[in-house]
mmCIF file of C-alpha atoms in Angstrom:
data_model
loop_
_atom_site.group_PDB
_atom_site.id
_atom_site.type_symbol
_atom_site.label_atom_id
_atom_site.label_comp_id
_atom_site.label_asym_id
_atom_site.label_seq_id
_atom_site.Cartn_x
_atom_site.Cartn_y
_atom_site.Cartn_z
ATOM 1 C CA MET A 131 0.000 0.000 0.000
ATOM 2 C CA PHE A 132 2.697 2.509 0.978
ATOM 3 C CA SER A 133 5.704 1.874 -1.182
ATOM 4 C CA ASP A 134 8.778 3.890 -2.029
ATOM 5 C CA LYS A 135 8.769 2.400 -5.512
ATOM 6 C CA GLN A 136 7.380 4.786 -8.070
ATOM 7 C CA LYS A 137 5.245 3.250 -10.761
ATOM 8 C CA PRO A 138 5.057 4.869 -14.191
ATOM 9 C CA ARG A 139 2.462 7.618 -14.313
ATOM 10 C CA THR A 140 -0.286 7.495 -16.904
ATOM 11 C CA MET A 141 -1.006 10.325 -19.324
ATOM 12 C CA SER A 142 -4.111 11.328 -17.340
ATOM 13 C CA GLU A 143 -1.993 11.651 -14.181
ATOM 14 C CA ILE A 144 0.593 13.773 -15.978
ATOM 15 C CA GLY A 145 -1.707 16.232 -17.686
ATOM 16 C CA GLY A 146 -4.680 14.564 -19.316
ATOM 17 C CA GLN A 147 -5.410 13.037 -22.673
ATOM 18 C CA PRO A 148 -3.452 14.212 -25.707
ATOM 19 C CA ASN A 149 -5.066 17.156 -27.498
ATOM 20 C CA ARG A 150 -5.717 17.221 -31.228
ATOM 21 C CA ILE A 151 -6.584 19.792 -33.869
ATOM 22 C CA GLU A 152 -7.987 17.853 -36.800
ATOM 23 C CA LYS A 153 -7.429 18.397 -40.514
ATOM 24 C CA ASN A 154 -9.678 21.113 -42.041
ATOM 25 C CA THR A 155 -9.766 22.958 -38.689
ATOM 26 C CA LYS A 156 -8.354 26.483 -38.305
ATOM 27 C CA ILE A 157 -7.677 28.052 -34.927
ATOM 28 C CA LYS A 158 -6.515 31.584 -34.206
ATOM 29 C CA GLY A 159 -5.261 32.117 -30.657
ATOM 30 C CA ASP A 160 -2.967 30.768 -27.979
ATOM 31 C CA ILE A 161 -2.972 27.276 -26.470
ATOM 32 C CA ILE A 162 -1.568 26.347 -23.050
ATOM 33 C CA SER A 163 -1.618 22.687 -22.016
ATOM 34 C CA GLU A 164 0.209 20.185 -19.839
ATOM 35 C CA ALA A 165 -0.547 17.302 -22.204
ATOM 36 C CA ASP A 166 0.786 16.357 -25.627
ATOM 37 C CA PHE A 167 -0.627 18.197 -28.627
ATOM 38 C CA ARG A 168 -1.093 17.035 -32.231
ATOM 39 C CA ILE A 169 -1.927 19.514 -34.975
ATOM 40 C CA ASP A 170 -3.241 18.244 -38.292
ATOM 41 C CA GLY A 171 -5.097 21.488 -39.028
ATOM 42 C CA LYS A 172 -3.899 25.092 -39.025
ATOM 43 C CA LEU A 173 -2.988 27.207 -35.999
ATOM 44 C CA ASP A 174 -2.236 30.924 -36.090
ATOM 45 C CA GLY A 175 -0.994 31.565 -32.563
ATOM 46 C CA ASN A 176 1.187 30.180 -29.813
ATOM 47 C CA VAL A 177 1.435 26.761 -28.147
ATOM 48 C CA LYS A 178 2.972 26.206 -24.722
ATOM 49 C CA THR A 179 3.015 22.699 -23.259
ATOM 50 C CA SER A 180 5.066 20.624 -20.862
ATOM 51 C CA GLY A 181 4.530 17.707 -23.241
ATOM 52 C CA LYS A 182 5.202 16.904 -26.888
ATOM 53 C CA VAL A 183 3.972 18.788 -29.953
ATOM 54 C CA VAL A 184 3.359 16.881 -33.185
ATOM 55 C CA ILE A 185 2.633 18.721 -36.424
ATOM 56 C CA GLY A 186 1.109 16.208 -38.839
ATOM 57 C CA LYS A 187 1.802 16.132 -42.571
ATOM 58 C CA ASP A 188 -1.109 18.506 -43.320
ATOM 59 C CA GLY A 189 -0.574 20.569 -40.156
ATOM 60 C CA TYR A 190 0.662 24.162 -40.062
ATOM 61 C CA ILE A 191 1.580 26.493 -37.205
ATOM 62 C CA HIS A 192 2.400 30.178 -37.541
ATOM 63 C CA GLY A 193 3.534 31.525 -34.164
ATOM 64 C CA LYS A 194 5.599 30.499 -31.163
ATOM 65 C CA VAL A 195 5.824 26.941 -29.825
ATOM 66 C CA GLU A 196 7.364 26.032 -26.453
ATOM 67 C CA CYS A 197 7.524 22.323 -25.606
ATOM 68 C CA VAL A 198 9.707 19.477 -24.342
ATOM 69 C CA ASN A 199 9.775 17.396 -27.568
ATOM 70 C CA ALA A 200 8.470 18.009 -31.078
ATOM 71 C CA ASP A 201 7.909 15.847 -34.168
ATOM 72 C CA ILE A 202 7.232 17.823 -37.327
ATOM 73 C CA GLU A 203 5.957 16.398 -40.607
ATOM 74 C CA GLY A 204 4.068 19.510 -41.725
ATOM 75 C CA SER A 205 4.933 23.215 -41.785
ATOM 76 C CA PHE A 206 6.047 25.662 -39.120
ATOM 77 C CA ASN A 207 6.787 29.378 -39.355
ATOM 78 C CA GLY A 208 7.850 31.313 -36.261
ATOM 79 C CA GLU A 209 9.804 30.704 -33.070
ATOM 80 C CA LEU A 210 10.304 27.113 -31.916
ATOM 81 C CA LEU A 211 11.687 26.440 -28.408
ATOM 82 C CA VAL A 212 12.216 22.729 -27.701
ATOM 83 C CA SER A 213 13.897 21.827 -24.414
ATOM 84 C CA ASP A 214 14.808 18.275 -25.505
ATOM 85 C CA LEU A 215 14.424 16.622 -28.953
ATOM 86 C CA LEU A 216 13.188 18.194 -32.191
ATOM 87 C CA SER A 217 12.604 15.590 -34.900
ATOM 88 C CA LEU A 218 12.038 16.803 -38.473
ATOM 89 C CA LYS A 219 10.514 14.264 -40.844
ATOM 90 C CA SER A 220 11.278 14.308 -44.584
ATOM 91 C CA SER A 221 8.108 16.306 -45.390
ATOM 92 C CA ALA A 222 8.771 19.024 -42.762
ATOM 93 C CA VAL A 223 9.148 22.692 -43.731
ATOM 94 C CA ILE A 224 10.581 24.946 -40.996
ATOM 95 C CA GLU A 225 11.082 28.718 -41.223
ATOM 96 C CA GLY A 226 11.995 31.162 -38.475
ATOM 97 C CA THR A 227 14.118 30.661 -35.368
ATOM 98 C CA VAL A 228 14.731 27.411 -33.517
ATOM 99 C CA SER A 229 16.253 26.783 -30.097
ATOM 100 C CA VAL A 230 16.738 23.127 -29.198
ATOM 101 C CA SER A 231 18.793 20.698 -27.132
ATOM 102 C CA LYS A 232 18.858 17.816 -29.665
ATOM 103 C CA LEU A 233 17.997 17.870 -33.369
ATOM 104 C CA ALA A 234 17.202 14.985 -35.744
ATOM 105 C CA VAL A 235 16.598 15.790 -39.426
ATOM 106 C CA GLU A 236 15.502 13.259 -42.043
ATOM 107 C CA PRO A 237 16.746 13.732 -45.622
ATOM 108 C CA GLY A 238 14.276 15.835 -47.596
ATOM 109 C CA ALA A 239 13.236 18.130 -44.735
ATOM 110 C CA THR A 240 13.377 21.874 -45.442
ATOM 111 C CA PHE A 241 15.075 23.773 -42.590
ATOM 112 C CA ASN A 242 15.248 27.514 -43.322
ATOM 113 C CA ALA A 243 15.791 28.715 -39.770
ATOM 114 C CA SER A 244 18.429 30.156 -37.531
ATOM 115 C CA CYS A 245 19.159 27.469 -34.956
ATOM 116 C CA THR A 246 20.604 27.656 -31.455
ATOM 117 C CA MET A 247 21.507 24.420 -29.710
ATOM 118 C CA GLY A 248 21.976 24.131 -25.981
ATOM 119 C CA GLY A 249 19.119 22.963 -23.823
ATOM 120 C CA GLY A 250 16.374 24.789 -25.695
ATOM 121 C CA LYS A 251 17.428 28.170 -24.335
ATOM 122 C CA ALA A 252 18.078 30.981 -26.763
ATOM 123 C CA GLY A 253 21.534 32.456 -26.443
ATOM 124 C CA ALA A 254 23.024 29.418 -24.710
ATOM 125 C CA SER A 255 26.801 29.415 -24.809
ATOM 126 C CA ASN A 256 28.999 26.642 -26.162
ATOM 127 C CA SER A 257 30.320 24.180 -23.620
ATOM 128 C CA GLY A 258 33.772 22.661 -23.567
ATOM 129 C CA GLY A 259 35.573 25.883 -24.483
ATOM 130 C CA PHE A 260 35.098 25.383 -28.229
ATOM 131 C CA LYS A 261 35.134 28.634 -30.178
ATOM 132 C CA PRO A 262 33.816 28.526 -33.739
ATOM 133 C CA SER A 263 36.184 29.831 -36.392
ATOM 134 C CA MET A 264 35.231 32.998 -38.223
ATOM 135 C CA ASN A 265 37.331 31.899 -41.204
ATOM 136 C CA THR A 266 35.516 33.037 -44.360
ATOM 137 C CA LYS A 267 38.289 32.115 -46.804
ATOM 138 C CA ASN A 268 38.622 28.665 -48.282
ATOM 139 C CA GLU A 269 41.708 27.722 -46.249
ATOM 140 C CA PRO A 270 42.328 25.667 -43.100
ATOM 141 C CA ALA A 271 41.600 27.326 -39.768
ATOM 142 C CA LYS A 272 44.551 28.102 -37.504
ATOM 143 C CA ALA A 273 44.618 27.064 -33.852
ATOM 144 C CA SER A 274 44.605 29.972 -31.410
#
């Protein structure tokens, strides 16, 4: 009855059932949720969730998205802040700014965005003391 062992929590205990915007549905406004979110329709606004955001093949978001993980098959235009893994499928089209911890891109995906990596926080600094070279000529970089 009283155990120190933690059992896996269900989705309803974490934040409820996953949310879904179906194909042929347009929404204008902001969405805040603790559960996962799948968009197969169109959203003009912002999404903030402590779960995962999935943009289906026919889905489109124009706005700002803040989430833990994201899988994108459709289109996104705006600011994307992913604190863990962003996975771009081959049909994905991304434009805007992206801040992410980990990035996976399938061949064929369109990624026209400025990208910052480092825990999903914009402006995160490089770790390990590595300084990128500003060498613009076609010659080997020199160690400093």
